[in-house]
CSV table of C-alpha atoms and ligand atoms in Angstrom, one decimal:
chain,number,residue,atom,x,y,z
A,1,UNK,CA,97.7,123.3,86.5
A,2,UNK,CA,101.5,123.4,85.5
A,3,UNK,CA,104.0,121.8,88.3
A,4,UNK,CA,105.8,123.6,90.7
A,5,UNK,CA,109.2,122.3,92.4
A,6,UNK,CA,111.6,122.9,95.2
A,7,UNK,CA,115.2,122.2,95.0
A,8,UNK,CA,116.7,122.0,98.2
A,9,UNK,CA,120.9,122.1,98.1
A,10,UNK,CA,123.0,120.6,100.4
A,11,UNK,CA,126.6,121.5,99.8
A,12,UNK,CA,128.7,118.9,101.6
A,13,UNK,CA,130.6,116.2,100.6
A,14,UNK,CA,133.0,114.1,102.7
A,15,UNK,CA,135.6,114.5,99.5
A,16,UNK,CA,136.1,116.3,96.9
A,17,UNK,CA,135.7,114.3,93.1
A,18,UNK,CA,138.9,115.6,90.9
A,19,UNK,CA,136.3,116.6,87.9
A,20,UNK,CA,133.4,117.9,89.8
A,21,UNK,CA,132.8,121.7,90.0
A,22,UNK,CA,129.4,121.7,91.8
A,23,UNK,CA,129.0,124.0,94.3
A,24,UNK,CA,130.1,121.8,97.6
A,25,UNK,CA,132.6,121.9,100.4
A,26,UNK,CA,134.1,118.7,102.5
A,27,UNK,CA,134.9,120.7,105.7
A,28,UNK,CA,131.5,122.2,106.4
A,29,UNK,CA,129.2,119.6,107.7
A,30,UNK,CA,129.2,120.6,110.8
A,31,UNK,CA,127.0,123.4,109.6
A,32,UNK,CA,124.3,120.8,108.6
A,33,UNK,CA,122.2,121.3,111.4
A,34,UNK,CA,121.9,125.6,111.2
A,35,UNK,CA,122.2,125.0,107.4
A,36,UNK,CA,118.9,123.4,107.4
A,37,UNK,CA,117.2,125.3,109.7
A,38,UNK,CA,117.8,128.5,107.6
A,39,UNK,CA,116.4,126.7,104.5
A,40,UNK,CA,113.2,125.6,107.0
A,41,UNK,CA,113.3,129.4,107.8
A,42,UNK,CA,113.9,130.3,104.2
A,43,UNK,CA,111.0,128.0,102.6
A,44,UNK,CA,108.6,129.4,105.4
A,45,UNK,CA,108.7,133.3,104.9
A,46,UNK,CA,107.9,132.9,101.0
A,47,UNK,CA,104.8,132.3,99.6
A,48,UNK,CA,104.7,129.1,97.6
A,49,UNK,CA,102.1,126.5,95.7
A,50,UNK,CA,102.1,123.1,96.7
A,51,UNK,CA,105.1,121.4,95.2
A,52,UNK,CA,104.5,118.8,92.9
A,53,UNK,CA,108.6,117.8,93.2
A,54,UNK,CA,111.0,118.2,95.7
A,55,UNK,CA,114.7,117.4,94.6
A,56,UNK,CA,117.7,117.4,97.6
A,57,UNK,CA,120.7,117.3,95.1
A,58,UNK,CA,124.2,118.1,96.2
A,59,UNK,CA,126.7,118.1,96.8
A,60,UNK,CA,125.8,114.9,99.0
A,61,UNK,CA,122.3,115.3,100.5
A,62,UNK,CA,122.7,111.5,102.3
A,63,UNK,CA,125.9,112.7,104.0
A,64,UNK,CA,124.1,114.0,106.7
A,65,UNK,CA,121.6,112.9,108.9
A,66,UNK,CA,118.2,111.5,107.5
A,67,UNK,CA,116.0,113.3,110.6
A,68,UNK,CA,117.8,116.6,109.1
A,69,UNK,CA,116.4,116.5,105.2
A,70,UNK,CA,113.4,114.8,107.1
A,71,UNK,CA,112.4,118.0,109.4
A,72,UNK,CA,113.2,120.3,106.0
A,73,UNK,CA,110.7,117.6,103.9
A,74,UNK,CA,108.4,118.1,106.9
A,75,UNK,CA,107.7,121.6,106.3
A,76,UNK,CA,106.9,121.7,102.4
A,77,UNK,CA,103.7,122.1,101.6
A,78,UNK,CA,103.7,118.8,98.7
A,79,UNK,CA,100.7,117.3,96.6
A,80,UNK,CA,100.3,114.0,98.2
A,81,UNK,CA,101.4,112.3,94.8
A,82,UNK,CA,104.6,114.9,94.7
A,83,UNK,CA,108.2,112.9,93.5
A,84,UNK,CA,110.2,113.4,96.4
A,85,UNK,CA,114.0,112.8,95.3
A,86,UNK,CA,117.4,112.3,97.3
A,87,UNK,CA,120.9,112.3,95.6
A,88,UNK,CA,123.1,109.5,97.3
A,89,UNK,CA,126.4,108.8,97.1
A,90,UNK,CA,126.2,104.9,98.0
A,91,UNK,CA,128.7,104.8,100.7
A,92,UNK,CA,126.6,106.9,103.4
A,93,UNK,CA,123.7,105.3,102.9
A,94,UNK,CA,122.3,102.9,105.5
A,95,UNK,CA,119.1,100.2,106.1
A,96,UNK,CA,118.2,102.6,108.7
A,97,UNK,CA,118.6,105.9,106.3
A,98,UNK,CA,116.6,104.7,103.7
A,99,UNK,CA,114.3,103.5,106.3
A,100,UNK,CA,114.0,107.0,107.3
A,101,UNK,CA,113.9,108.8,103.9
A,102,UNK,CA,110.8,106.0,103.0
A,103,UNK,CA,109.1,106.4,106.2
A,104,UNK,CA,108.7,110.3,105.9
A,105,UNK,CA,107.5,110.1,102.3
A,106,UNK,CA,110.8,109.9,100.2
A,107,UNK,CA,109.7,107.9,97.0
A,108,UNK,CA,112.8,108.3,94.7
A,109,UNK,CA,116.5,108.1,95.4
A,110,UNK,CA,119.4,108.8,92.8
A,111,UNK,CA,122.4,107.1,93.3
A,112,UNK,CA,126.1,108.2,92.0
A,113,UNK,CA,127.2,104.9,90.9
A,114,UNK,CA,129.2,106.2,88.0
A,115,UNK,CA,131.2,102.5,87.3
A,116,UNK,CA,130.2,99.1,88.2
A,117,UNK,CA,134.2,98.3,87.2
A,118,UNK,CA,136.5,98.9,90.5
A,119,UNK,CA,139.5,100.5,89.0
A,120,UNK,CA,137.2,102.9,87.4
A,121,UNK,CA,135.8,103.9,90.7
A,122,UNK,CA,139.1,104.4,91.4
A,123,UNK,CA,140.4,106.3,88.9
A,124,UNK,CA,137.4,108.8,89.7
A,125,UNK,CA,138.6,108.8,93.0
A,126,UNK,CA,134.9,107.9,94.5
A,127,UNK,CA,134.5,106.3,97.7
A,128,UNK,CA,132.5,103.4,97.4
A,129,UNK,CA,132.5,100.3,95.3
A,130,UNK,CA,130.1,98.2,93.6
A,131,UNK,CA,129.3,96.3,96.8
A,132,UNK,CA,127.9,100.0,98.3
A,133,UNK,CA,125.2,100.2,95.4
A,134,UNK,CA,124.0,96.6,95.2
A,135,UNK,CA,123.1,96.7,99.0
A,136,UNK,CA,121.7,100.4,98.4
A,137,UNK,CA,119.1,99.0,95.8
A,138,UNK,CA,118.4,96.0,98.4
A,139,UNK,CA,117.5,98.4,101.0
A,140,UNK,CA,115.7,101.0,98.9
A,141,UNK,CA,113.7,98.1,97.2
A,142,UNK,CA,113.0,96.6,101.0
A,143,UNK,CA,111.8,100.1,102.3
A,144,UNK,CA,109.1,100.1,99.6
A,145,UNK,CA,111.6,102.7,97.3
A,146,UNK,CA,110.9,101.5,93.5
A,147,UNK,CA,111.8,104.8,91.5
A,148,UNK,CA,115.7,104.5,91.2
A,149,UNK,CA,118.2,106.4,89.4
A,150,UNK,CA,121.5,105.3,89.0
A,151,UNK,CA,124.1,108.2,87.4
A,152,UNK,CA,127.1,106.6,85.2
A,153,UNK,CA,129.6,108.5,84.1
A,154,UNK,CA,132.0,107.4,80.8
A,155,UNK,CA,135.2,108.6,79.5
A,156,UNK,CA,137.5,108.5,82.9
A,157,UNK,CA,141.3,107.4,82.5
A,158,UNK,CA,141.4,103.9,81.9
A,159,UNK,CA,138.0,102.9,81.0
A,160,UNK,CA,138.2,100.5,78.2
A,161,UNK,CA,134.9,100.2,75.9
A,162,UNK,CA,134.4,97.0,77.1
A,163,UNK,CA,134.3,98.6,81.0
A,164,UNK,CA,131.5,100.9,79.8
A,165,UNK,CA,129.4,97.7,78.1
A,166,UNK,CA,129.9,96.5,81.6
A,167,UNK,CA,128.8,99.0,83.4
A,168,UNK,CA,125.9,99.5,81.2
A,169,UNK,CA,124.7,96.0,81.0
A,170,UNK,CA,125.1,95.3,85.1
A,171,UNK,CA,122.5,98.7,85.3
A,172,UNK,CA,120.2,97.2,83.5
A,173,UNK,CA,120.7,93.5,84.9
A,174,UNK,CA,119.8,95.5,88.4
A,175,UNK,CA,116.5,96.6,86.8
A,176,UNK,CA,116.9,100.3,87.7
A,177,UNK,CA,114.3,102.0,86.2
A,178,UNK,CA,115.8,105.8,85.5
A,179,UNK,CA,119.4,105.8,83.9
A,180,UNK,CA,121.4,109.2,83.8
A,181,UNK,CA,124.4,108.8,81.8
A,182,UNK,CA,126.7,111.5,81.7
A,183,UNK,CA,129.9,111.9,79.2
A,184,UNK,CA,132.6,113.4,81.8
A,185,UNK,CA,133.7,116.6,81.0
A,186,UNK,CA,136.3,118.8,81.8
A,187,UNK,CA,135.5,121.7,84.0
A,188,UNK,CA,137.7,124.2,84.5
A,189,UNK,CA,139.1,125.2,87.9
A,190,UNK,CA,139.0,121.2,88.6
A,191,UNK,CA,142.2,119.1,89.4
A,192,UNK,CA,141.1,117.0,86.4
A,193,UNK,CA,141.7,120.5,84.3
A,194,UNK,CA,145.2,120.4,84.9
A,195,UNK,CA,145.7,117.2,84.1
A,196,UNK,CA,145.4,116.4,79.9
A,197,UNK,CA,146.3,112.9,80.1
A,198,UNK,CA,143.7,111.6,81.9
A,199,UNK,CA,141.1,114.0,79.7
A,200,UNK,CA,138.6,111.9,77.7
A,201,UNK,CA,139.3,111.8,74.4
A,202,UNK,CA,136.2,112.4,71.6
A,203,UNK,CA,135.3,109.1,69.6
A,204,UNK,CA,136.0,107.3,72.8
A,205,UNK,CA,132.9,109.3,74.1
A,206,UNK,CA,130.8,109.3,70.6
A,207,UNK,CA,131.5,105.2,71.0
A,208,UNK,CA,130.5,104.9,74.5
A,209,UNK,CA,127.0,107.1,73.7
A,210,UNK,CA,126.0,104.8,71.0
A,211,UNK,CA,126.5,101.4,72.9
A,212,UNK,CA,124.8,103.1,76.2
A,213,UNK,CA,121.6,104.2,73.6
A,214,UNK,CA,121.4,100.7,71.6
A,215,UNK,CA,121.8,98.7,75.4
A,216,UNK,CA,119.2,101.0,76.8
A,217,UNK,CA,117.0,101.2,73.7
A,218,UNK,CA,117.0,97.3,73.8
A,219,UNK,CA,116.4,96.7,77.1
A,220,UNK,CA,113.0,99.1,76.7
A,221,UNK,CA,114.2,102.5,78.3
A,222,UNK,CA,113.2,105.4,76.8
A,223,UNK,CA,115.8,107.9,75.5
A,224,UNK,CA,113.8,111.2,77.0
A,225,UNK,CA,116.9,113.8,77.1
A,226,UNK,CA,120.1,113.2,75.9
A,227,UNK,CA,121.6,112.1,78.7
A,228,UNK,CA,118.3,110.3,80.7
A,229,UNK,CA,117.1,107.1,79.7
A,230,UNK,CA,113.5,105.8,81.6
A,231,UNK,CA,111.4,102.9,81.4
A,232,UNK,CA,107.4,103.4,80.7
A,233,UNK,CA,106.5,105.8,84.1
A,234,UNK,CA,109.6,106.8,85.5
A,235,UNK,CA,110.7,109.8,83.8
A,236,UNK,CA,112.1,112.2,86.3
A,237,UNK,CA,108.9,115.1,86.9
A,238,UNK,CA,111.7,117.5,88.7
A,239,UNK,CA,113.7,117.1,85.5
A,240,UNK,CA,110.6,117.6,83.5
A,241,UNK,CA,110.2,120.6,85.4
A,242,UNK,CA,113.0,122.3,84.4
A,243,UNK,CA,112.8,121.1,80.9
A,244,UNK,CA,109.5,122.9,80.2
A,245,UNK,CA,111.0,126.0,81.9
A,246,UNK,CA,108.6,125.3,84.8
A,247,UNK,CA,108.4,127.5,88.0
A,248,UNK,CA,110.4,126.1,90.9
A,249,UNK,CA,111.9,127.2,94.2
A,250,UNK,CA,115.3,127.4,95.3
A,251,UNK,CA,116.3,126.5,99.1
A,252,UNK,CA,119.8,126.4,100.2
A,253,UNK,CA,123.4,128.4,99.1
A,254,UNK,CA,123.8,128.3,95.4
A,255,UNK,CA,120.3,127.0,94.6
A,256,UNK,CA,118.7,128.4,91.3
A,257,UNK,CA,114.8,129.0,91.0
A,258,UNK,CA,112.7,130.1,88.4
A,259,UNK,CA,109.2,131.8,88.5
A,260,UNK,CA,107.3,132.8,85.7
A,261,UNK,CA,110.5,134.2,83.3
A,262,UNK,CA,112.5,135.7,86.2
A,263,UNK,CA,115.5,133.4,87.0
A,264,UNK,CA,117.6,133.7,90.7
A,265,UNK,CA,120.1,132.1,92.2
A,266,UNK,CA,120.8,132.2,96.1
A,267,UNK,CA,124.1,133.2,97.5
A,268,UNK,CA,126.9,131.0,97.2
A,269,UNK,CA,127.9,129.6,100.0
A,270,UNK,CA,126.9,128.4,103.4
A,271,UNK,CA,128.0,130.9,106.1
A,272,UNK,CA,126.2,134.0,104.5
A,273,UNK,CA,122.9,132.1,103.7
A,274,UNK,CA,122.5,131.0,107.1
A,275,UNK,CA,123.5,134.6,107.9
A,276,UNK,CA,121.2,136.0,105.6
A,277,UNK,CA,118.2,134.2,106.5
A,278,UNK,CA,118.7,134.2,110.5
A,279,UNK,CA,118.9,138.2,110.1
A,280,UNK,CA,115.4,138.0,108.0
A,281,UNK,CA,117.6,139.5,104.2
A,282,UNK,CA,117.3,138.0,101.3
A,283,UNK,CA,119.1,134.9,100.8
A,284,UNK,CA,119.1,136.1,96.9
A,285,UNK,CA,122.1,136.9,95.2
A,286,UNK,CA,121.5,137.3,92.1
A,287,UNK,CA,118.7,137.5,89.5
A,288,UNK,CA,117.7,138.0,85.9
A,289,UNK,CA,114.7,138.8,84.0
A,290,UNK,CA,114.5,137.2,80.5
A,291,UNK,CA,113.4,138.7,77.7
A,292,UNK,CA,110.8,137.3,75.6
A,293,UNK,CA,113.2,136.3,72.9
A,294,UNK,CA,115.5,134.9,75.9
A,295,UNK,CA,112.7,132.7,77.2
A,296,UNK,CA,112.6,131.4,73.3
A,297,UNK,CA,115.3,130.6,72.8
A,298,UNK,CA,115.9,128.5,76.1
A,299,UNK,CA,113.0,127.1,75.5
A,300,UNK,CA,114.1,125.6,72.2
A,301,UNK,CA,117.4,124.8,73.5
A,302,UNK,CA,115.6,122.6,76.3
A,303,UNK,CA,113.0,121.0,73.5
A,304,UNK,CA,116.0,120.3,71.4
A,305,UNK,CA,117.6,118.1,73.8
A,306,UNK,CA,114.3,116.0,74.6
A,307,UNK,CA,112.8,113.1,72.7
A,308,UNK,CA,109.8,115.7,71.5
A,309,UNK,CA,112.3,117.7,70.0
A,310,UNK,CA,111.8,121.2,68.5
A,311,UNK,CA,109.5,122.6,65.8
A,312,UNK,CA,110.7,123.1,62.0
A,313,UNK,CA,110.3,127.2,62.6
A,314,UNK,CA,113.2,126.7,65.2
A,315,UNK,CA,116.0,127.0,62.9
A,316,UNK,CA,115.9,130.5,60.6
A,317,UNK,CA,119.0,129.6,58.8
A,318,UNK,CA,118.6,127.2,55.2
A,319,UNK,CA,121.5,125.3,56.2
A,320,UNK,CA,120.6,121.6,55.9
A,321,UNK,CA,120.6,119.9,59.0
A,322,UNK,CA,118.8,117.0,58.2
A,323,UNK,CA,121.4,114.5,58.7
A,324,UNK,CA,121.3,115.3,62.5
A,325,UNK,CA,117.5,114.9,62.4
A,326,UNK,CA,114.5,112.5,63.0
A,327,UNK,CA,110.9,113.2,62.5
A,328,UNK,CA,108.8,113.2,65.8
A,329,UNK,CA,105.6,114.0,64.7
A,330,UNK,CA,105.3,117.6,63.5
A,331,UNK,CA,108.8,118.3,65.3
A,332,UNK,CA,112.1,117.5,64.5
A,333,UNK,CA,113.9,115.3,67.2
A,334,UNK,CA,117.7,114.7,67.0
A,335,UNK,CA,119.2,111.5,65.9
A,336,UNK,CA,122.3,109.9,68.1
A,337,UNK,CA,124.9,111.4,65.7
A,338,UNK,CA,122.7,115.0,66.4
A,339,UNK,CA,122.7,114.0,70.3
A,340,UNK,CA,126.6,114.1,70.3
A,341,UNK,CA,126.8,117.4,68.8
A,342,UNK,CA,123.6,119.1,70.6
A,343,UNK,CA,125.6,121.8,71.3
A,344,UNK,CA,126.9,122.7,68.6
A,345,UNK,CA,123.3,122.5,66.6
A,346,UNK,CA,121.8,124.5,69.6
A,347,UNK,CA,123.9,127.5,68.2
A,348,UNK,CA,121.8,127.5,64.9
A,349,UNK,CA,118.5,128.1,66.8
A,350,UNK,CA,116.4,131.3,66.5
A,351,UNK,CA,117.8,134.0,68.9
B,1,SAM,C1,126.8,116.8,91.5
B,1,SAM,S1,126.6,115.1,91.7
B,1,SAM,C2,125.7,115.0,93.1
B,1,SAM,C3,125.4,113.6,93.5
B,1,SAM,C4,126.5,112.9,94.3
B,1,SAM,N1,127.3,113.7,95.1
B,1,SAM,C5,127.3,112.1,93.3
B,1,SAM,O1,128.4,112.4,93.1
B,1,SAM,O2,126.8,111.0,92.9
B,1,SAM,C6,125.5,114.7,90.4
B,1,SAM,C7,126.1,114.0,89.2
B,1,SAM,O3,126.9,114.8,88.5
B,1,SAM,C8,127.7,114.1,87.7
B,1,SAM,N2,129.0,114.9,87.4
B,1,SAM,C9,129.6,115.6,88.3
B,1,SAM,N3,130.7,116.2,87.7
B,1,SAM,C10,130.7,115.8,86.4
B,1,SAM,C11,131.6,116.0,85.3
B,1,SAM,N4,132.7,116.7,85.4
B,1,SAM,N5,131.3,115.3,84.1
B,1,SAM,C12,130.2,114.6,84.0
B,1,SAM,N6,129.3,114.3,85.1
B,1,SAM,C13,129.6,114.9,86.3
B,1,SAM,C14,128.0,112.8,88.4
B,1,SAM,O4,127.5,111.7,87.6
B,1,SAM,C15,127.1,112.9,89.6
B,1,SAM,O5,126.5,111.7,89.8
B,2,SF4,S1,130.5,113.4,95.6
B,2,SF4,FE1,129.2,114.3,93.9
B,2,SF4,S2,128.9,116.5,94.5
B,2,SF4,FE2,130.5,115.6,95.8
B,2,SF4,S3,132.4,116.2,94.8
B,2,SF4,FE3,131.9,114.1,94.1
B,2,SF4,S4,130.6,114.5,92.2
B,2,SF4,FE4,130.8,116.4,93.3
């Protein structure tokens, strides 16, 4: 039987990151508590199999209280072996939090450490520093919480190449078994939009991808999407999930599920999804059915950017590609100079 997830969203942050365009506000968490409820309420009029994931992403899901995502866990129907996931951002995290989180079942935390290398922090603008994760990982490990994910981000202002090696290198001294590591892009509508001299220049990038994959490759994690690295047994199923355009729930404003072809995506922002759900509407607020071709396509487009890459048939055109390309078995699997330009080579697919 194919997985089935739930992604739960929690939209708050205590301040906004200057590149992030992720659907969160800083002046809203006082609407945690009726904000949770409705995804309680939410989750409990559909009809759903067990969940073999539960992801709370954010925005910053360990911004607010532990006994909050707690009572939401509380009421999903989960396999007993389910991967139950919180994204952290290091600084609101706690001995006790974590305590709490591993006490109701928690079993993987992903933490937004972006930089070991201080001025980096700052010239992210986050609010923690390196101190924050190290006693993050003590607490998760001392609660029982093995399956961590760090996120590192490369390419802000000021980061030298040798910052990145760093950062790199101090991840894997910390023996964190799941590695995200995400080139920082410019979205637009962000502060970081407006401002071209602290946006991340190409070959910096291209350099920064190839030390991050030969350090990682070394130290014995597994390159499994482009930007998610694992060692032997810790590949993220949520992830997975989506990957294999698996059926998933969405709880929460903004939250995107999947079931069976038909894509939706909840209304976008707090005050009307409680609304919604407390007057018994749909918290839906949008949705699309794709086509079989559609569902091809993506499908190809997810493959392509895995380690099991996509089948020969994928690509119609006779342009040769092969210089972008590795065998992996009967498929073809992109190299590191296909990786950087995924995108790009995504475009040539069968439509
Ligand atoms: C949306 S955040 C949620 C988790 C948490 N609030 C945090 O910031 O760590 C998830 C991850 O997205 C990544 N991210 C956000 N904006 C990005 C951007 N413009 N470019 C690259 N990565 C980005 C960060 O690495 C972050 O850890
Ligand atoms: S803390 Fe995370 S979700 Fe919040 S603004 Fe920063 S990157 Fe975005």
């Amino acid at each position: 039987m194919a997985g089935f997830g739930v992604y739960a969203h929690i939209p708050f942050c205590s301040k906004r990151c200057d590149y992030c365009a992720f659907v969160t506000w800083t002046d809203r968490s006082h609407l945690a508590v009726e904000y949770v409820d409705a995804c309680i309420a939410d989750y409990a009029r559909g009809s759903y199999r067990r969940a073999t994931s539960v992801f709370f992403g954010g925005g910053t899901p360990s911004l607010i209280d532990a006994s909050l995502l707690m009572k939401l866990l509380a009421t999903i129907d989960i396999e007993d072996d389910a991967e139950i996931t919180i994204e952290c951002n290091p600084e609101t995290l706690s001995e006790e939090k974590i305590r709490a989180y591993a006490e109701s079942g928690v079993n993987r935390l992903s933490f937004g450490v972006q930089s070991f290398m201080p001025h980096v922090l700052e010239s992210l603008g986050r609010e923690h520093n390196p101190s924050h994760v190290l006693d993050a990982i003590e607490w998760a490990r001392s609660a029982g919480i093995d399956s961590l994910n760090a996120d590192i981000i490369y390419g802000a202002a000021g980061e030298s190449i040798d910052d990145w090696r760093k950062t790199v290198e101090q991840t894997i001294a910390l023996e964190i078994p799941h590695i995200s590591a995400y080139a920082l892009t410019v979205e637009q509508g962000t502060p970081l939009a407006l401002d071209k001299k602290r946006h991340p220049n190409d070959d910096d990038q291209a350099t920064k991808y190839e030390i991050v994959s030969d350090l990682l490759e070394e130290a014995g994690y597994v390159n499994y999407e482009i930007s998610n690295w694992a060692k032997p047994g810790h590949a993220c199923e949520h992830n997975l999930l989506y990957w294999a355009q698996g059926d998933y729930a969405a709880l929460g404003c903004a939250a995107h599920g999947h079931e069976k072809g038909r894509r939706y995506w909840n209304v976008g922002s707090p005050e009307p999804y409680i609304e919604r759900v407390n007057s018994d509407e749909s918290s839906i607020g949008g949705e699309e059915v794709l086509t079989s071709e559609q569902r091809r396509f993506e499908a190809n487009e997810l493959s392509l950017r895995t380690r099991w890459g996509v089948s020969k048939d994928a690509f119609p055109n006779e342009e040769d590609l092969s210089e972008f390309f590795e065998a992996a078995g009967e498929n073809l699997r992109l190299n590191n100079r296909g990786k950087f330009l995924a995108g790009e080579i995504a475009t040539r697919l069968i439509r």
